[in-house]
mmCIF file of C-alpha atoms in Angstrom:
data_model
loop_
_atom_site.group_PDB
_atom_site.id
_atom_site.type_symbol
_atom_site.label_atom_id
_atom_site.label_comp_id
_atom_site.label_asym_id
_atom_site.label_seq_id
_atom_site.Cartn_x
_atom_site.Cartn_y
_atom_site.Cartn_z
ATOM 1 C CA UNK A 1 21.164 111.885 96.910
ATOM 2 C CA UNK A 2 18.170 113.685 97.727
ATOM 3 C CA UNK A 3 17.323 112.519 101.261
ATOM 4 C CA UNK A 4 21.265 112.995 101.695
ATOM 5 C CA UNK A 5 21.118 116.641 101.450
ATOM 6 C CA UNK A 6 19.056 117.942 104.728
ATOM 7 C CA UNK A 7 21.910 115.172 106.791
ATOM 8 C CA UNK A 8 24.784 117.517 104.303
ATOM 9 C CA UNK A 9 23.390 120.587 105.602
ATOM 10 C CA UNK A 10 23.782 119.866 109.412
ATOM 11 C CA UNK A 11 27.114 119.064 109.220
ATOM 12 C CA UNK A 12 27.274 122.813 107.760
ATOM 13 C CA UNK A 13 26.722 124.233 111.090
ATOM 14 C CA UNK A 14 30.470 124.454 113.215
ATOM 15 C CA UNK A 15 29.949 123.846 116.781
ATOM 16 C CA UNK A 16 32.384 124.226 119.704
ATOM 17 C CA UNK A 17 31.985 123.094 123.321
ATOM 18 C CA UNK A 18 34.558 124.632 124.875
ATOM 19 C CA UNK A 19 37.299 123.653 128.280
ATOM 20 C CA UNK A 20 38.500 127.134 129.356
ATOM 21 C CA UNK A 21 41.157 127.919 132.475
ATOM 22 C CA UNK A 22 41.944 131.113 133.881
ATOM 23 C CA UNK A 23 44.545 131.901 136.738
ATOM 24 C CA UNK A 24 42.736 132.457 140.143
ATOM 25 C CA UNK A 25 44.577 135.777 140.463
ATOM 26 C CA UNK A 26 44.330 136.829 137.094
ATOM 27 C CA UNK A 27 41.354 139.221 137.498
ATOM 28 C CA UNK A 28 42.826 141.057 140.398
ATOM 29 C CA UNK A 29 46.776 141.095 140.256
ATOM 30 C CA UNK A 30 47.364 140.162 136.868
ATOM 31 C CA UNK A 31 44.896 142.477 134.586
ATOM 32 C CA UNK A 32 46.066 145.232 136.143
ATOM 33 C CA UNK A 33 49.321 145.516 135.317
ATOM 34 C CA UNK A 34 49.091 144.066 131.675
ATOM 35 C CA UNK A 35 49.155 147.276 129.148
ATOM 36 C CA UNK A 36 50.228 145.322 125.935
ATOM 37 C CA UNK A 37 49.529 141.660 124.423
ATOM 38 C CA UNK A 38 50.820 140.308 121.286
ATOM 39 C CA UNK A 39 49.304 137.206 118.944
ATOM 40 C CA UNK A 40 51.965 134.925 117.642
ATOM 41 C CA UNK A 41 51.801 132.924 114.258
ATOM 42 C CA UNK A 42 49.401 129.686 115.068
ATOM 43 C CA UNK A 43 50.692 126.309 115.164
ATOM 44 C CA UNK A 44 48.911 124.575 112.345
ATOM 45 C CA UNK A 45 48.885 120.573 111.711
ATOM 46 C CA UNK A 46 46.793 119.465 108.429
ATOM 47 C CA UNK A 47 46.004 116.084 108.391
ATOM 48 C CA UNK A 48 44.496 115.375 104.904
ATOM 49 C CA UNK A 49 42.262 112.977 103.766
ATOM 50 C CA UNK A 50 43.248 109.679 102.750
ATOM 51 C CA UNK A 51 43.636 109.186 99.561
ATOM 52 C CA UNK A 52 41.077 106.443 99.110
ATOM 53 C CA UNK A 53 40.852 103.974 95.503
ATOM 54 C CA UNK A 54 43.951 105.498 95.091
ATOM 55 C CA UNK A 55 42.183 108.545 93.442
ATOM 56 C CA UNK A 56 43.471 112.329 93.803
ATOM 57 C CA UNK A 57 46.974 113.732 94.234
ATOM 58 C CA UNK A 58 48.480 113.181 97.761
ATOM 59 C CA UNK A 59 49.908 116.565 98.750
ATOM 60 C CA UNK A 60 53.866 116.338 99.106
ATOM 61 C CA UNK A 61 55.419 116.728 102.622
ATOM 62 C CA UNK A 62 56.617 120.784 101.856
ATOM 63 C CA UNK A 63 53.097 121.586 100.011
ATOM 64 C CA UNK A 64 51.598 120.557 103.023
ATOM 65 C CA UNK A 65 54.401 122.569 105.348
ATOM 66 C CA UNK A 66 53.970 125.709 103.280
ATOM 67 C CA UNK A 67 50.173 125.596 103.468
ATOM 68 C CA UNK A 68 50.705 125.200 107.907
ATOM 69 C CA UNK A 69 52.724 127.996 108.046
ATOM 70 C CA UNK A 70 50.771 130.625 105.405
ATOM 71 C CA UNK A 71 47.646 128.943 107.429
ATOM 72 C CA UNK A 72 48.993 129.877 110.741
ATOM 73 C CA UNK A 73 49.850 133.554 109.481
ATOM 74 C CA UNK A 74 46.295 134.256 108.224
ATOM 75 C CA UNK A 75 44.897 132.866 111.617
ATOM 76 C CA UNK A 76 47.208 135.117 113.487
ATOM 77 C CA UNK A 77 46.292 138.403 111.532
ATOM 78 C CA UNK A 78 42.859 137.652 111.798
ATOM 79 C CA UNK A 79 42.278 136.939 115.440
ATOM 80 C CA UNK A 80 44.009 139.876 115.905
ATOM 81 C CA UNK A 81 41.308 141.749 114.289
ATOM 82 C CA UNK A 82 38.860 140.023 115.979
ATOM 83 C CA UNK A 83 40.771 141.348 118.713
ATOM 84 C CA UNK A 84 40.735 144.816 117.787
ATOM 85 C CA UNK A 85 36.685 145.033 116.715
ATOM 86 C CA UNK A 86 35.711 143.221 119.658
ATOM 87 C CA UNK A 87 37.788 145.248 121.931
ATOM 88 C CA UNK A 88 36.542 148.689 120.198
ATOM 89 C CA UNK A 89 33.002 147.902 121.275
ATOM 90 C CA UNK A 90 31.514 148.346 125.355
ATOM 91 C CA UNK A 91 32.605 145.655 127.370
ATOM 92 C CA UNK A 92 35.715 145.659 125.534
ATOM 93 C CA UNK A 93 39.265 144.466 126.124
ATOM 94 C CA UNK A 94 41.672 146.445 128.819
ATOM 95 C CA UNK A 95 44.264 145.770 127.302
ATOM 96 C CA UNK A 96 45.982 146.774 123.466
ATOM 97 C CA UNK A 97 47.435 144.341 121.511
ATOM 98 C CA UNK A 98 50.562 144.887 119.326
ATOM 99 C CA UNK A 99 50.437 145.175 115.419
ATOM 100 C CA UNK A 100 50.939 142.338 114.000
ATOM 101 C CA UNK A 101 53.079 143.449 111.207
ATOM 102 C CA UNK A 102 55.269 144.776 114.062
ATOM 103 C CA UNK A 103 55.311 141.392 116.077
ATOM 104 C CA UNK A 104 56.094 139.501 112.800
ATOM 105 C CA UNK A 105 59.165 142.062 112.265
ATOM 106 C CA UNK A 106 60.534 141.870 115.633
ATOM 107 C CA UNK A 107 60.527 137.710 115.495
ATOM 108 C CA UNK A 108 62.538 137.677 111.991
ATOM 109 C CA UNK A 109 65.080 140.886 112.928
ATOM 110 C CA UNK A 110 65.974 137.958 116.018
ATOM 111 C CA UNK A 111 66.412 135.581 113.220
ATOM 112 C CA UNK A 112 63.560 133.476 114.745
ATOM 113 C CA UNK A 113 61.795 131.110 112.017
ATOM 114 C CA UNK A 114 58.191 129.759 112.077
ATOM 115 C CA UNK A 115 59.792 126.462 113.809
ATOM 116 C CA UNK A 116 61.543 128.568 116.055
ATOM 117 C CA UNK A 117 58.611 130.442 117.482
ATOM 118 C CA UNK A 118 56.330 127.127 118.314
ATOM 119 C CA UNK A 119 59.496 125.598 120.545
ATOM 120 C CA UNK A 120 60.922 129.288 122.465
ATOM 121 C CA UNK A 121 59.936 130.079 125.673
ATOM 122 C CA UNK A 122 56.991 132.330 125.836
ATOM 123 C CA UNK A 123 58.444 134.492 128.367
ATOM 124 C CA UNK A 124 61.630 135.036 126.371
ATOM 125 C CA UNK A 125 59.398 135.659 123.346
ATOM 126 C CA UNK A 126 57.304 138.492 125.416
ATOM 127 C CA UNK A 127 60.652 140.127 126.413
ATOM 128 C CA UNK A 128 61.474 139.967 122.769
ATOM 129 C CA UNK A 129 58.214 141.876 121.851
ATOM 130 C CA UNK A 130 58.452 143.993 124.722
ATOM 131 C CA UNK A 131 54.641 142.909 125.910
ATOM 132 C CA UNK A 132 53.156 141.854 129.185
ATOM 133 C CA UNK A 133 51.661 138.733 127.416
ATOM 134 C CA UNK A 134 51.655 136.066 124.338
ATOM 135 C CA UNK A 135 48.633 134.496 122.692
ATOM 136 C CA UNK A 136 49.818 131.328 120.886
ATOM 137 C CA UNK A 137 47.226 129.272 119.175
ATOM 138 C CA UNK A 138 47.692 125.110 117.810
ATOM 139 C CA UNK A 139 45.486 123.974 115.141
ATOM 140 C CA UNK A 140 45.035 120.537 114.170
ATOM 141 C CA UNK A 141 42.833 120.016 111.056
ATOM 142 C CA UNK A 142 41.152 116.982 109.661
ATOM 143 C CA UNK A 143 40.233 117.419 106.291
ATOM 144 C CA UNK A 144 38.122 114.951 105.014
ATOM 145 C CA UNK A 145 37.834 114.025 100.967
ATOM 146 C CA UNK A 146 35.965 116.681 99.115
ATOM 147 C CA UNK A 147 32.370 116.445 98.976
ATOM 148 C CA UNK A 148 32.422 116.133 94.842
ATOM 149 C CA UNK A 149 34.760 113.136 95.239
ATOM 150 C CA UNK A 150 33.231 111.549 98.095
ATOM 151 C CA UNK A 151 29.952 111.259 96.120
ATOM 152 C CA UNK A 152 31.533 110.247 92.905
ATOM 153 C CA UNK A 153 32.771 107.100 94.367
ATOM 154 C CA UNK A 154 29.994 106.524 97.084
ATOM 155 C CA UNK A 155 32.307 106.304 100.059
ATOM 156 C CA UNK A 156 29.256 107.241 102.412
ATOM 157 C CA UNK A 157 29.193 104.845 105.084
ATOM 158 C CA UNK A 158 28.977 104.682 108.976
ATOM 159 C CA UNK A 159 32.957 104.881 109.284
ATOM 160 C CA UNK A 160 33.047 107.560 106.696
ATOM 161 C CA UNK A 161 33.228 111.557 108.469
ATOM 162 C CA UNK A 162 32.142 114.249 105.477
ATOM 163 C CA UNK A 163 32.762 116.773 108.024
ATOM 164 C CA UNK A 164 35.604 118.926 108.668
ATOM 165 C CA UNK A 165 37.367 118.777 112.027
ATOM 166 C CA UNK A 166 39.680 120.863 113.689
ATOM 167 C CA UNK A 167 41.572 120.698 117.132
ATOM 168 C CA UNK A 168 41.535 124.062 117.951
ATOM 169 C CA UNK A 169 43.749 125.813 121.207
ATOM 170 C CA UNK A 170 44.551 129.173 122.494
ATOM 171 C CA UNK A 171 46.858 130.345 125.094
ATOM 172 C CA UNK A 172 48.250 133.311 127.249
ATOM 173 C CA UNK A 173 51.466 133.583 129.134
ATOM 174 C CA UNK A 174 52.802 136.238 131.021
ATOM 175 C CA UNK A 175 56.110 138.060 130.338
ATOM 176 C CA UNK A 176 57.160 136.717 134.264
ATOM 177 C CA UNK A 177 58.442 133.358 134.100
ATOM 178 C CA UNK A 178 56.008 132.309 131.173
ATOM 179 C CA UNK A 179 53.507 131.742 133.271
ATOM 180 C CA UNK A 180 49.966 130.172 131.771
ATOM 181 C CA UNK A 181 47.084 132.407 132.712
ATOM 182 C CA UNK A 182 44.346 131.492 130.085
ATOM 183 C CA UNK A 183 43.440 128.327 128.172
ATOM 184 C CA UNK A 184 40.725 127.641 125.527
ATOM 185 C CA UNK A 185 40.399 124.550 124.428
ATOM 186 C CA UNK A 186 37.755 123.198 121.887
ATOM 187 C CA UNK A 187 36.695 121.003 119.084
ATOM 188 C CA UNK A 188 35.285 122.429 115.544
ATOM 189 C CA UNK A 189 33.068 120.303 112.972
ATOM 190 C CA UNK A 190 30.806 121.169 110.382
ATOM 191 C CA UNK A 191 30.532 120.535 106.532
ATOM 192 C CA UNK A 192 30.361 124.077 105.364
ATOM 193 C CA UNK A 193 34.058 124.963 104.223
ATOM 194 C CA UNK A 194 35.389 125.163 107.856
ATOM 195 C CA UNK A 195 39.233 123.896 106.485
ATOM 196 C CA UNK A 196 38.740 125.977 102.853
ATOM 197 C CA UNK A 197 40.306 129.060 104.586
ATOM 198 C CA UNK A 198 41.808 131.021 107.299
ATOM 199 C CA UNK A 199 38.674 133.560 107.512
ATOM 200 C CA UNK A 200 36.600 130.155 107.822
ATOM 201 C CA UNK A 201 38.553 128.531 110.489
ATOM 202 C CA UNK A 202 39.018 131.681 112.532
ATOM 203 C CA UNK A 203 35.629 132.621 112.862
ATOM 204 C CA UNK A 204 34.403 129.510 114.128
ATOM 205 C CA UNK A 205 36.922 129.793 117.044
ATOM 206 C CA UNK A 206 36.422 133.293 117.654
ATOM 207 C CA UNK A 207 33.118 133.417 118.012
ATOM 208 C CA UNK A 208 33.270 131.551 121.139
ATOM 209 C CA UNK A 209 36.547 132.013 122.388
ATOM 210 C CA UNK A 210 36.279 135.785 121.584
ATOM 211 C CA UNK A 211 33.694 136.104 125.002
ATOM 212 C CA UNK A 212 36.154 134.362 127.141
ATOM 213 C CA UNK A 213 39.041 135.972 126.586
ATOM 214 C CA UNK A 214 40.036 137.212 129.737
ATOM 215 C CA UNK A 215 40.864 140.939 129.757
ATOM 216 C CA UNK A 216 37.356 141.856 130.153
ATOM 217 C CA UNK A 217 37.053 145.764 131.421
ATOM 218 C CA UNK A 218 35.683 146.150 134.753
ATOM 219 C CA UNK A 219 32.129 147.849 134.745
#
C-alpha cells in the first residue's frame, strides 16, 4: 500500500487539454453588440461505478436523476461566479451576465422543466431571458468505486481506473437564429474528489475554460 500512495497522489492532480472554437466574426461584429449573457442549468450525466463482487448499494434510476439535476444547478450558480470575479478583475469580461436566480425564475414562470431546457432552442431560450447570448454546459461523469472500497477488495489492476473522469462542454449561442459562437471542449481526471461536489467539478473546468471565454475587453 505504501509504494501505492505517490501513483494515488498523481491521479490527485485534474488536468484538461482543451478543443476550443470561436466564430471568425465574433471579435469584431458579434462582441459588440452583446450587452447581456445568461448561464443555463448544466446538463449532467453520472455514470457510476460498477458495482463490482456485488458489494455497495446501486443508486436507483431517480436518486441518480435528482443528484444530475441539483448537480447541474450548483455548476450553473457557480460558473456564474466565476463569471462575475473573473470579469471584476483587468482584462475582464465586456459583457454582464444575468442573475442567476433571475434566469432560473424566468425558465419556471414559462413552465419550462430541467428536461425542457436541455432540448429548447437556444435562441428561443435567449428571447425568453431577454439576453444577447446562452451558455449551456453538458457534463458527463465517471465515477469510479471509492478509494476505501477499491482497496478493501484489491480491485487494482491494469483495467481498473481509480480516477475520476468527467466529459466536460461549454457553449454560447446567440439570441439570432441560435447561432454557435464559442465551444470548449475538454476532458477532466484526477483522484482528488473531482466528482465529490459541484465546487470540485467546476473549478477544474473553470480554471481553463475561464481564459478562453470569449468576451475578452479590448485593451
Amino acid at each position: 500500500m505504501k509504494k501505492l500512495l505517490p501513483f494515488l497522489l498523481l491521479l490527485c492532480l485534474a488536468a484538461c487539454a482543451p478543443r476550443v472554437y470561436t466564430a471568425r466574426d465574433f471579435r469584431q461584429q458579434v462582441q459588440p453588440r452583446h450587452r447581456t449573457v445568461a448561464i443555463l442549468p448544466f446538463n449532467v450525466h453520472i455514470k457510476p461505478a460498477p458495482q463490482l463482487l456485488g458489494r455497495g448499494p446501486r443508486p436507483s434510476q431517480q436518486e441518480l436523476a435528482e443528484q444530475e439535476y441539483q448537480t447541474g444547478l450548483a455548476v450553473q450558480n457557480n460558473v456564474f461566479s466565476w463569471l462575475l470575479h473573473r470579469s471584476g478583475k483587468r482584462g475582464g469580461y465586456s459583457v454582464e451576465f444575468q442573475d442567476v436566480a433571475r434566469t432560473n425564475a424566468l425558465l419556471q414562470q414559462a413552465g419550462l422543466s430541467y428536461e425542457d431546457v436541455q432540448t429548447r432552442p437556444r435562441e428561443e431560450l435567449a428571447k425568453l431571458l431577454g439576453v444577447d447570448a446562452v451558455v449551456t454546459g453538458q457534463l458527463l461523469l465517471n465515477k469510479p468505486l471509492p478509494l476505501a472500497a477499491a482497496v478493501a477488495i484489491n480491485v487494482f489492476t491494469p483495467f481498473y481506473a481509480i480516477s475520476d473522469e468527467v466529459t466536460a462542454s461549454m457553449s454560447l449561442h446567440d439570441q439570432q437564429a441560435g447561432r454557435l459562437l464559442w465551444k470548449y471542449d475538454c476532458q477532466l481526471q484526477g483522484g482528488g474528489g473531482l466528482t465529490d461536489n459541484a465546487q470540485n467539478l467546476t473549478n477544474a473546468l473553470m480554471r481553463n475554460a475561464a481564459k478562453r471565454f470569449p468576451y475578452q475587453r479590448r485593451g
